[in-house]
């Protein structure tokens, strides 16, 4: 008998990707469908349609259905995949987006004809033919109404892990309920994009996975159950039925793959379907363990912190996100998102260092940790953290410095990197429960992860050893691992109730991580001492921006 395989999918904003792994996490097959180039007849731009209403961003559900058809045809014809070896499937999707099933769609999902593709059978099965995406910003009014109804943004963050955001599902549902009641009433079930894909495999509407559910502003972040008051506020008495059962953990066995997959593609009829999660939680599964941080230094900067279960819950704030952990019951994921990441560093490099990263790096190396008391903040775009700040601000020993004196030229590159990282350090200090102690390590991804000079600053400022990832397919690999976890628990005697980490240890898998740097104790102590000054300077910037 051939060894088992596990399928992970990732339905991101611009493409649908499949990865097939074995028990040792070796990547055996990979294929993707790019929506703009492979399905140009749908007219998407970067995977989306931009509507007439200000801030409206959607994607036709048929794009994703057709992408599924084309993807599995390619895996069959191009790669000759033996789907009979796949014993579990799971995956990830762009977070927050929602899919609205009508009665016809739900009924058809349960009796798919093997002679026809998904798009031919399920087109017309949705009360909204275009799904709102995470980029949508059209629901500001609904966000403010939701916060006001529960006593303010902080109260909503304490309950759900985040203040109200336009891209979150609650405000999208509320807008439909308030302004298009006939469409809302025609909606039988509401899925997240992740649970929508799981539903296609299961042959019925799948429950929403707990980590992705915590990005909706509808789930109690501590109990992991739907907040009944918020459900009523956003969709009346009927939303409870439309959303369905309580959120489920990653690696849960939802049942066997639908007969359509067995008959059309030759899937094993014993193949398990596990819940699909969001792309960020899936990356956590792929790359880290509880107690780790993942720092993505891309166009934007994102920090994900895997927080183990703790007797004192993590702190929820109005400029961070707290998600439930997909595989560690009672654990959480802290999330910080910054707009001004690599683009801000690149702009400064072009302005002060003639477009040379070598000169940018050399400027850092020629100055000392703490930059001789000089802090400079760069917000070319209106920032998320701190919320709404924009512009450039310089400080020397905590005092505002006007202009860009030539005497500070050697400090610019160090200044931008240090202030960006000190912002993260400050918020980690406030978010993490005191009982968990120090984080274990920081796994750095994104374009700047290849820059050793910046990695030294990451290690020293955050006082964590730095690792880099060997793969860029963390969301799809994470999906495959969640599939394997569900299969491992369901088929291995005595494994029910065992942890995800215990599975990985048993099968001898590695996370394909490479340790590159340790923090330097003296340098880290310098940043510990600077942190209160940094926080005072940031508070001054917030006040300056508010007064404009």
Coordinates of C-alpha atoms in Angstrom, one line a residue:
X1 CA 0.0 0.0 0.0
X2 CA 1.4 3.4 -1.0
X3 CA 1.9 5.9 1.9
X4 CA -0.8 8.5 2.4
X5 CA -0.9 12.0 1.1
X6 CA -2.5 15.2 2.3
X7 CA -4.0 18.0 0.3
X8 CA -3.8 21.7 1.3
X9 CA -5.5 24.5 -0.6
X10 CA -5.1 28.3 -0.3
X11 CA -7.8 30.5 -1.9
X12 CA -6.0 33.9 -1.7
X13 CA -7.0 37.2 -3.2
X14 CA -5.4 36.6 -6.5
X15 CA -5.1 32.8 -6.9
X16 CA -6.1 29.3 -5.8
X17 CA -3.2 27.1 -5.0
X18 CA -2.9 23.4 -4.1
X19 CA 0.0 21.7 -2.3
X20 CA 0.2 18.0 -1.7
X21 CA 2.5 16.7 1.1
X22 CA 3.4 13.3 2.6
X23 CA 3.6 12.4 6.3
X24 CA 7.1 13.9 6.5
X25 CA 5.9 17.2 5.1
X26 CA 7.7 16.8 1.8
X27 CA 6.1 18.9 -0.9
X28 CA 5.2 16.5 -3.7
X29 CA 2.9 18.5 -6.0
X30 CA 2.0 22.1 -6.4
X31 CA -0.3 23.9 -8.8
X32 CA -2.2 27.2 -9.0
X33 CA -4.8 29.1 -10.9
X34 CA -4.2 32.8 -11.2
X35 CA -7.6 34.5 -11.5
X36 CA -6.6 37.5 -13.7
X37 CA -4.5 35.5 -16.2
X38 CA -6.1 32.0 -16.1
X39 CA -9.7 33.2 -16.0
X40 CA -9.6 36.6 -17.7
X41 CA -13.2 36.4 -18.9
X42 CA -14.3 37.3 -15.4
X43 CA -12.6 40.7 -15.6
X44 CA -11.0 40.6 -12.2
X45 CA -8.2 43.1 -11.3
X46 CA -5.8 41.6 -8.9
X47 CA -8.5 39.0 -8.1
X48 CA -11.2 41.5 -7.4
X49 CA -14.0 43.7 -8.8
X50 CA -14.2 47.4 -7.7
X51 CA -17.8 48.5 -7.4
X52 CA -19.6 51.7 -7.9
X53 CA -20.1 52.3 -4.1
X54 CA -17.1 53.9 -2.5
X55 CA -14.8 51.3 -1.0
X56 CA -16.7 48.4 -2.4
X57 CA -14.5 45.4 -3.3
X58 CA -15.9 42.0 -4.2
X59 CA -15.2 38.9 -6.3
X60 CA -17.7 36.8 -8.2
X61 CA -18.2 33.5 -6.5
X62 CA -18.1 31.8 -9.9
X63 CA -14.4 32.8 -10.2
X64 CA -13.6 30.5 -7.3
X65 CA -15.9 27.7 -8.5
X66 CA -14.3 27.7 -12.0
X67 CA -10.8 27.9 -10.4
X68 CA -11.6 24.7 -8.5
X69 CA -12.7 23.0 -11.7
X70 CA -9.6 24.1 -13.6
X71 CA -7.2 23.4 -10.7
X72 CA -8.3 19.8 -10.3
X73 CA -8.3 19.2 -14.0
X74 CA -4.7 20.4 -14.1
X75 CA -3.7 18.2 -11.2
X76 CA -5.1 15.3 -13.1
X77 CA -3.9 16.0 -16.6
X78 CA -0.6 17.8 -15.9
X79 CA 0.6 16.0 -12.8
X80 CA -1.3 12.7 -13.0
X81 CA -2.1 12.9 -9.2
X82 CA -3.4 9.8 -7.7
X83 CA -6.2 11.3 -5.6
X84 CA -6.9 7.9 -4.1
X85 CA -3.8 8.3 -1.9
X86 CA -5.1 11.6 -0.4
X87 CA -6.5 10.7 3.0
X88 CA -7.4 14.2 4.2
X89 CA -8.0 17.7 2.9
X90 CA -7.9 21.1 4.5
X91 CA -6.7 24.5 3.6
X92 CA -6.9 28.3 4.0
X93 CA -8.4 31.3 2.5
X94 CA -8.2 35.1 2.5
X95 CA -9.7 36.2 5.8
X96 CA -13.0 38.0 6.6
X97 CA -14.7 37.6 3.2
X98 CA -18.1 36.0 3.1
X99 CA -20.3 33.9 0.8
X100 CA -24.1 33.9 0.8
X101 CA -25.8 30.7 -0.1
X102 CA -29.4 30.5 -1.2
X103 CA -31.7 27.5 -0.8
X104 CA -31.0 26.2 -4.3
X105 CA -27.2 26.3 -3.7
X106 CA -27.5 24.4 -0.4
X107 CA -29.7 21.8 -2.0
X108 CA -27.5 21.4 -5.1
X109 CA -24.3 21.1 -3.0
X110 CA -25.7 17.9 -1.6
X111 CA -26.4 16.2 -4.9
X112 CA -23.7 17.2 -7.3
X113 CA -23.6 15.3 -10.7
X114 CA -20.2 13.8 -11.5
X115 CA -20.6 14.6 -15.2
X116 CA -20.6 18.3 -14.5
X117 CA -18.2 20.7 -13.0
X118 CA -18.8 22.9 -9.9
X119 CA -19.4 26.1 -11.8
X120 CA -22.0 24.5 -14.1
X121 CA -24.0 23.3 -11.1
X122 CA -23.6 25.9 -8.4
X123 CA -23.7 29.1 -10.4
X124 CA -27.0 30.7 -9.3
X125 CA -26.7 29.1 -5.9
X126 CA -25.9 32.3 -4.1
X127 CA -28.1 35.2 -3.0
X128 CA -25.2 37.5 -3.6
X129 CA -23.3 36.5 -6.7
X130 CA -20.3 38.6 -5.6
X131 CA -18.6 38.0 -2.3
X132 CA -17.3 41.0 -0.2
X133 CA -13.5 40.7 0.2
X134 CA -11.1 41.8 2.9
X135 CA -10.2 44.9 0.9
X136 CA -13.7 46.3 1.1
X137 CA -13.9 49.5 3.1
X138 CA -17.6 50.5 2.4
X139 CA -19.0 49.7 5.8
X140 CA -17.6 52.5 8.0
X141 CA -21.1 53.5 9.1
X142 CA -22.0 50.0 10.2
X143 CA -18.7 49.7 12.1
X144 CA -19.4 52.8 14.2
X145 CA -22.9 51.7 14.8
X146 CA -21.7 48.3 16.0
X147 CA -19.2 49.8 18.4
X148 CA -21.7 52.3 19.7
X149 CA -24.2 49.5 20.4
X150 CA -21.8 47.7 22.7
X151 CA -20.3 50.7 24.5
X152 CA -17.4 51.6 22.3
X153 CA -14.5 50.2 20.3
X154 CA -12.6 48.9 23.3
X155 CA -15.6 47.0 24.6
X156 CA -16.0 45.3 21.2
X157 CA -12.3 44.5 21.1
X158 CA -12.5 42.9 24.6
X159 CA -15.4 40.8 23.4
X160 CA -14.3 39.7 19.9
X161 CA -10.5 40.4 19.8
X162 CA -10.8 43.4 17.5
X163 CA -12.6 46.7 17.2
X164 CA -15.0 47.0 14.3
X165 CA -13.2 46.9 10.9
X166 CA -14.8 47.5 7.5
X167 CA -13.3 44.3 6.2
X168 CA -14.6 42.2 9.0
X169 CA -17.7 40.1 8.3
X170 CA -20.0 41.5 10.9
X171 CA -20.3 45.0 9.3
X172 CA -20.7 43.4 5.9
X173 CA -23.6 41.3 7.1
X174 CA -25.1 44.3 9.0
X175 CA -25.1 46.4 5.8
X176 CA -26.9 43.7 3.8
X177 CA -29.4 43.3 6.7
X178 CA -30.1 47.0 6.9
X179 CA -30.1 48.0 3.3
X180 CA -31.0 44.9 1.2
X181 CA -33.4 42.9 3.4
X182 CA -34.8 40.9 0.5
X183 CA -31.4 39.5 -0.4
X184 CA -30.6 38.9 3.2
X185 CA -33.9 37.0 3.6
X186 CA -33.1 34.9 0.5
X187 CA -29.8 33.9 2.2
X188 CA -30.1 30.4 3.7
X189 CA -26.5 30.1 5.0
X190 CA -23.5 32.4 5.3
X191 CA -20.0 31.0 5.0
X192 CA -16.6 32.6 5.3
X193 CA -14.5 32.0 2.2
X194 CA -12.6 29.3 4.1
X195 CA -15.7 27.4 5.1
X196 CA -17.1 27.9 1.6
X197 CA -14.2 25.8 0.1
X198 CA -14.6 23.2 2.9
X199 CA -18.3 23.0 2.0
X200 CA -17.4 22.1 -1.6
X201 CA -15.5 19.1 -0.4
X202 CA -18.0 18.1 2.2
X203 CA -21.1 18.3 0.0
X204 CA -22.9 20.4 2.7
X205 CA -22.3 23.7 4.3
X206 CA -19.3 23.3 6.6
X207 CA -19.0 24.9 10.1
X208 CA -16.7 27.9 10.4
X209 CA -13.2 27.2 11.9
X210 CA -12.5 29.0 15.2
X211 CA -9.4 31.0 14.2
X212 CA -11.1 32.4 11.1
X213 CA -14.3 33.0 13.1
X214 CA -12.4 35.3 15.4
X215 CA -11.8 37.6 12.4
X216 CA -15.5 38.4 12.1
X217 CA -16.4 40.6 15.1
X218 CA -19.1 38.0 15.9
X219 CA -17.3 35.4 18.2
X220 CA -16.5 35.7 21.9
X221 CA -12.7 35.6 21.8
X222 CA -12.5 33.8 25.2
X223 CA -15.2 31.2 25.0
X224 CA -14.9 30.5 21.2
X225 CA -18.7 30.7 20.8
X226 CA -20.9 33.0 18.8
X227 CA -21.8 36.2 20.7
X228 CA -25.6 36.1 20.6
X229 CA -26.1 39.8 21.1
X230 CA -23.7 40.7 18.2
X231 CA -25.5 38.2 16.0
X232 CA -28.8 39.9 16.7
X233 CA -27.3 43.4 16.2
X234 CA -25.9 42.4 12.8
X235 CA -28.6 40.2 11.3
X236 CA -31.6 39.9 13.7
X237 CA -32.9 36.7 15.1
X238 CA -32.3 34.7 11.9
X239 CA -28.5 35.2 11.7
X240 CA -27.9 32.4 14.3
X241 CA -29.4 29.9 11.8
X242 CA -27.6 31.4 8.8
X243 CA -24.2 31.3 10.5
X244 CA -24.8 27.7 11.7
X245 CA -23.2 25.7 14.5
X246 CA -20.5 26.9 16.9
X247 CA -17.0 27.4 15.5
X248 CA -14.8 24.3 15.4
X249 CA -11.1 23.8 16.0
X250 CA -8.6 23.1 13.3
X251 CA -8.0 19.4 12.6
X252 CA -11.6 18.5 13.5
X253 CA -12.9 15.6 11.4
X254 CA -15.9 17.0 9.7
X255 CA -16.7 13.8 7.8
X256 CA -15.8 12.1 4.5
X257 CA -15.3 13.8 1.2
X258 CA -18.5 14.1 -0.9
X259 CA -19.3 11.4 -3.4
X260 CA -18.8 13.8 -6.3
X261 CA -15.0 14.0 -5.6
X262 CA -14.8 10.2 -5.5
X263 CA -16.7 9.7 -8.7
X264 CA -15.2 12.6 -10.7
X265 CA -11.6 12.6 -9.6
X266 CA -11.0 9.3 -7.9
X267 CA -10.7 10.5 -4.3
X268 CA -10.5 7.9 -1.6
X269 CA -14.0 7.5 -0.2
X270 CA -12.5 7.5 3.3
X271 CA -10.8 10.9 2.7
X272 CA -11.4 13.2 5.7
X273 CA -12.4 16.8 5.3
X274 CA -11.1 19.1 8.0
X275 CA -12.0 22.7 8.5
X276 CA -10.4 25.4 6.4
X277 CA -8.9 28.3 8.3
X278 CA -7.7 31.8 7.4
X279 CA -4.4 32.5 5.6
X280 CA -2.7 34.0 8.7
X281 CA -3.7 31.2 11.1
X282 CA -2.6 28.7 8.5
X283 CA 0.9 30.3 8.3
X284 CA 1.1 30.0 12.1
X285 CA 0.3 26.3 11.8
X286 CA 3.0 25.9 9.1
X287 CA 5.8 27.9 10.7
X288 CA 5.5 28.1 14.4
X289 CA 4.6 26.6 17.7
X290 CA 2.9 28.3 20.7
X291 CA 5.4 30.8 22.1
X292 CA 6.8 31.8 18.7
X293 CA 6.4 35.0 16.7
X294 CA 6.3 35.3 12.9
X295 CA 7.4 38.7 11.5
X296 CA 6.5 39.3 7.8
X297 CA 8.7 42.1 6.4
X298 CA 6.9 42.6 3.1
X299 CA 5.2 45.5 1.5
X300 CA 3.4 45.9 4.8
X301 CA 4.7 44.6 8.1
X302 CA 2.7 41.9 9.9
X303 CA 3.5 40.3 13.3
X304 CA 1.8 37.1 14.3
X305 CA 2.4 35.8 17.8
X306 CA 1.4 32.3 18.8
X307 CA 0.2 32.7 22.4
X308 CA -0.1 29.4 24.4
X309 CA -3.1 28.8 26.7
X310 CA -2.7 31.0 29.8
X311 CA -4.7 31.5 33.1
X312 CA -4.7 35.2 32.4
X313 CA -6.1 36.1 28.9
X314 CA -4.1 38.2 26.5
X315 CA -4.9 41.9 26.3
X316 CA -7.2 43.0 23.4
X317 CA -6.6 46.5 22.1
X318 CA -8.2 48.8 19.5
X319 CA -5.1 48.7 17.2
X320 CA -4.3 45.0 17.3
X321 CA -6.1 41.8 16.6
X322 CA -6.5 38.8 18.8
X323 CA -7.5 35.5 17.1
X324 CA -8.2 32.1 18.5
X325 CA -5.5 29.6 17.8
X326 CA -6.5 26.9 15.2
X327 CA -4.8 23.9 16.9
X328 CA -4.1 24.9 20.6
X329 CA -7.5 25.0 22.4
X330 CA -7.4 28.1 24.7
X331 CA -4.5 29.5 22.9
X332 CA -4.5 32.7 20.8
X333 CA -2.8 34.5 17.9
X334 CA -1.9 38.1 18.5
X335 CA -1.7 40.1 15.3
X336 CA -0.2 43.5 14.5
X337 CA -0.6 45.0 11.0
X338 CA 1.3 48.0 9.7
X339 CA 0.9 49.7 6.3
X340 CA 4.3 51.4 6.2
X341 CA 6.7 48.5 5.9
X342 CA 9.1 47.8 3.0
X343 CA 7.7 50.6 0.8
X344 CA 8.6 53.2 3.5
X345 CA 12.2 51.7 3.8
X346 CA 12.6 51.7 0.0
X347 CA 11.4 55.3 -0.2
X348 CA 14.0 56.4 2.4
X349 CA 16.7 54.3 0.6
X350 CA 15.9 56.1 -2.7
X351 CA 15.8 59.6 -1.0
X352 CA 19.0 59.4 1.1
X353 CA 21.1 56.5 -0.2
X354 CA 20.9 56.9 -4.0
X355 CA 18.7 53.8 -4.3
X356 CA 21.4 51.6 -2.8
X357 CA 20.5 48.9 -0.2
X358 CA 24.3 48.5 0.3
X359 CA 24.5 52.2 1.4
X360 CA 21.3 51.8 3.5
X361 CA 22.9 48.8 5.3
X362 CA 26.3 50.5 5.7
X363 CA 24.6 53.5 7.4
X364 CA 23.1 51.1 10.0
X365 CA 26.4 49.4 10.6
X366 CA 28.2 52.7 11.0
X367 CA 25.9 53.8 13.9
X368 CA 25.3 52.2 17.3
X369 CA 22.3 50.7 18.8
X370 CA 19.9 53.4 20.0
X371 CA 21.1 55.8 17.4
X372 CA 22.6 58.1 20.0
X373 CA 19.2 59.0 21.3
X374 CA 17.8 59.9 17.8
X375 CA 14.4 58.4 16.8
X376 CA 12.7 59.2 13.5
X377 CA 9.2 57.9 12.5
X378 CA 8.2 57.5 8.9
X379 CA 4.5 57.3 7.9
X380 CA 4.2 58.1 4.2
X381 CA 0.8 56.4 4.2
X382 CA -1.8 56.9 6.9
X383 CA -0.9 54.2 9.4
X384 CA -3.0 51.6 11.1
X385 CA -0.7 51.4 14.2
X386 CA -0.9 54.0 15.6
X387 CA -4.2 54.6 13.9
X388 CA -4.4 57.6 11.5
X389 CA -0.9 59.0 11.9
X390 CA 0.8 60.3 8.8
X391 CA 4.1 62.2 8.1
X392 CA 7.7 62.2 9.3
X393 CA 8.7 63.0 12.8
X394 CA 12.2 63.3 14.4
X395 CA 13.2 63.3 18.1
X396 CA 16.5 63.6 19.9
X397 CA 16.5 62.4 23.5
X398 CA 12.7 62.5 23.5
X399 CA 12.4 66.1 22.2
X400 CA 10.9 66.9 18.8
X401 CA 13.4 67.9 16.1
X402 CA 12.2 70.0 13.2
X403 CA 13.4 69.2 9.7
X404 CA 16.1 66.8 8.4
X405 CA 19.4 68.2 9.5
X406 CA 22.4 66.9 7.6
X407 CA 23.9 65.8 10.9
X408 CA 21.3 63.0 11.0
X409 CA 21.9 61.6 7.5
X410 CA 23.9 58.6 8.7
X411 CA 21.1 57.7 11.1
X412 CA 18.1 57.6 8.7
X413 CA 18.2 53.9 7.9
X414 CA 18.8 52.8 11.5
X415 CA 16.1 55.2 12.6
X416 CA 13.3 53.8 10.4
X417 CA 14.2 50.2 11.3
X418 CA 14.5 50.8 15.0
X419 CA 11.2 52.8 15.3
X420 CA 9.3 50.1 13.3
X421 CA 10.6 47.4 15.5
X422 CA 10.2 49.4 18.8
X423 CA 6.5 49.8 17.9
X424 CA 6.2 46.0 17.8
X425 CA 8.2 45.6 21.0
X426 CA 6.0 48.1 22.8
X427 CA 2.8 46.3 21.8
X428 CA 4.1 42.9 22.5
X429 CA 4.9 44.1 26.0
X430 CA 1.3 45.1 26.5
X431 CA -0.5 42.2 24.7
X432 CA 1.3 39.1 26.1
X433 CA 0.0 37.5 29.3
X434 CA 2.6 37.9 32.0
X435 CA 2.3 34.2 32.9
X436 CA 3.7 32.9 29.6
X437 CA 7.1 34.6 30.1
X438 CA 9.4 35.3 27.2
X439 CA 8.7 34.3 23.6
X440 CA 10.9 31.5 22.2
X441 CA 12.0 32.8 18.8
X442 CA 11.1 35.1 15.9
X443 CA 10.6 33.6 12.5
X444 CA 11.1 36.3 9.8
X445 CA 9.6 36.0 6.3
X446 CA 9.1 38.5 3.4
X447 CA 11.6 40.3 1.2
X448 CA 13.6 41.8 4.0
X449 CA 14.2 38.4 5.6
X450 CA 17.2 38.1 3.2
X451 CA 18.8 41.3 4.7
X452 CA 21.2 40.2 7.5
X453 CA 21.6 43.8 8.7
X454 CA 17.9 44.2 9.3
X455 CA 17.8 40.7 10.9
X456 CA 20.4 41.8 13.4
X457 CA 18.1 44.6 14.4
X458 CA 15.1 42.3 14.7
X459 CA 17.1 40.0 17.1
X460 CA 18.4 42.8 19.2
X461 CA 15.3 45.0 19.5
X462 CA 12.9 42.1 20.1
X463 CA 15.5 40.2 22.2
X464 CA 14.7 36.9 20.3
X465 CA 16.7 34.5 18.3
X466 CA 15.9 34.9 14.6
X467 CA 14.9 32.1 12.2
X468 CA 14.0 32.2 8.5
X469 CA 11.6 30.0 6.7
X470 CA 12.6 27.7 3.8
X471 CA 9.3 27.9 2.0
X472 CA 7.0 30.7 0.8
X473 CA 4.0 28.4 0.6
X474 CA 3.2 28.6 4.3
X475 CA -0.6 28.9 3.9
X476 CA -1.0 25.9 1.6
X477 CA 1.5 23.8 3.6
X478 CA -0.4 24.7 6.7
X479 CA -3.6 23.5 5.1
X480 CA -1.9 20.2 4.4
X481 CA -0.8 19.9 8.0
X482 CA -4.3 20.6 9.3
X483 CA -5.5 17.8 7.0
X484 CA -2.8 15.4 8.3
X485 CA -3.7 16.4 11.9
X486 CA -7.3 15.4 11.4
X487 CA -6.3 12.1 9.8
X488 CA -3.8 11.4 12.5
X489 CA -6.3 11.9 15.3
X490 CA -9.0 9.9 13.6
X491 CA -7.0 6.9 12.5
X492 CA -4.3 6.4 15.1
X493 CA -5.3 4.6 18.2
X494 CA -5.1 6.8 21.3
X495 CA -4.4 10.0 19.4
X496 CA -7.8 11.8 20.0
X497 CA -7.0 14.7 22.3
X498 CA -3.3 14.7 21.4
X499 CA -1.8 18.0 20.3
X500 CA -0.6 19.2 16.9
X501 CA 2.9 19.5 18.2
X502 CA 2.8 15.8 19.4
X503 CA 1.8 14.7 15.9
X504 CA 4.7 16.6 14.3
X505 CA 7.2 15.2 16.8
X506 CA 5.9 11.6 16.2
X507 CA 6.2 11.7 12.5
X508 CA 9.7 13.3 12.7
X509 CA 8.6 16.4 10.7
X510 CA 10.5 19.6 10.8
X511 CA 9.3 23.1 10.1
X512 CA 12.0 23.8 7.6
X513 CA 13.4 26.7 9.7
X514 CA 17.0 27.9 9.8
X515 CA 18.4 29.7 12.8
X516 CA 20.4 32.7 11.6
X517 CA 21.1 35.0 14.6
X518 CA 20.9 35.3 18.4
X519 CA 20.2 38.5 20.1
X520 CA 23.1 40.4 21.6
X521 CA 22.5 40.9 25.3
X522 CA 24.0 44.3 25.6
X523 CA 22.2 45.6 22.5
X524 CA 18.9 44.3 23.7
X525 CA 19.3 46.0 27.1
X526 CA 19.8 49.3 25.2
X527 CA 16.5 48.9 23.5
X528 CA 14.8 47.9 26.8
X529 CA 16.0 51.2 28.2
X530 CA 14.9 53.2 25.1
X531 CA 11.3 51.8 25.0
X532 CA 9.7 54.3 27.5
X533 CA 11.2 57.2 25.5
X534 CA 9.9 55.7 22.3
X535 CA 6.4 55.4 23.7
X536 CA 6.4 59.0 24.8
X537 CA 7.5 60.2 21.4
X538 CA 4.8 58.1 19.7
X539 CA 2.2 59.6 22.0
X540 CA 3.3 63.1 21.0
X541 CA 3.0 62.1 17.3
X542 CA -0.6 60.9 17.9
X543 CA -1.5 64.3 19.5
X544 CA 0.1 66.2 16.7
X545 CA -1.8 64.3 14.0
X546 CA -5.1 64.7 16.0
X547 CA -4.6 68.4 16.1
X548 CA -4.2 68.8 12.3

